[in-house]
Amino acid sequence: MDQNTRHLMEHLPYLRRYARALTGTSAQGDALVTRTLEWYLDGPGGSASVDLSRGSLYRCLNQLQDSSGARAGEPGPHPVEAALHSLDEMDRRLYLLVNLEDLPVADAAGVLGIAPEDAVERLNFARERVRSKLTATILIVEDDAIIAFDLAETVRGMGHTVCGNAATMDQTLALAARHSPTLALMDIRLAEGDNGIEVARELRRQRFLPVIFVTAFPNELARHGLEHLGPVIPKPFTREQIEQAITRAVFTPHPEEASLAMKH
């Protein structure tokens, strides 16, 4: 194995990771890496003086991707993929090179052929765009004001948004219709005799809304065979429990979204 080949093999894991993110699938990413290796080993890049730095290899990947006319396909069901897909292609590549590949901004700018100061501005925009796309809008359904306040503080402390607090089914459905939340934290025993399980079922009927039950009656769902409605956090709870449950809910593809992505 000659020196050029050894250098390429050392960079291979990074090339595969970037190419898969660039193209959107493992198969297309690996095919792009294969074309890149062929270009370096058997084609115009095969000279002894060729630049085999990671930056040069990323640049080659981008050029071969562009020359093929291919673009990244529809994003997978994961929210991060959808957030990245919303970016301009140059911004998406910049974000991947810096955040996924750990390149300094100046080096990533060199790969993309843009000025470093322009790269800084574009990266800040891309990061803010991704952050905003990953910010959940959470509805709290809890008739105890102190517990509702504690939940709201935990949600806001994570960087998410609280769209409101409801204590009854009618209030919940009205807030859900007005704000289209991405997640609900739901007590089971609500004001006016309402039941959070029935509220969750109605929300599921009207729209797919993930629910985390936060309740002093953690066995109620299992007793009715309704565990599929959402995970349960028993009261009294810790903030860590709430944070972990929210993170899992926000970063887990919804069943409807996953099945739609599979159809594409």
Short mmCIF file of N, CA and C in Angstrom, two decimals, residues 105 123 154:
data_model
loop_
_atom_site.label_atom_id
_atom_site.label_comp_id
_atom_site.label_asym_id
_atom_site.label_seq_id
_atom_site.Cartn_x
_atom_site.Cartn_y
_atom_site.Cartn_z
N VAL A 105 -13.95 27.04 11.45
CA VAL A 105 -14.79 27.76 10.49
C VAL A 105 -13.98 28.20 9.28
N LEU A 123 -22.88 30.61 9.35
CA LEU A 123 -22.94 29.57 10.37
C LEU A 123 -23.83 30.00 11.53
N THR A 154 -39.29 24.24 34.12
CA THR A 154 -38.40 23.20 33.59
C THR A 154 -38.36 23.25 32.07
#
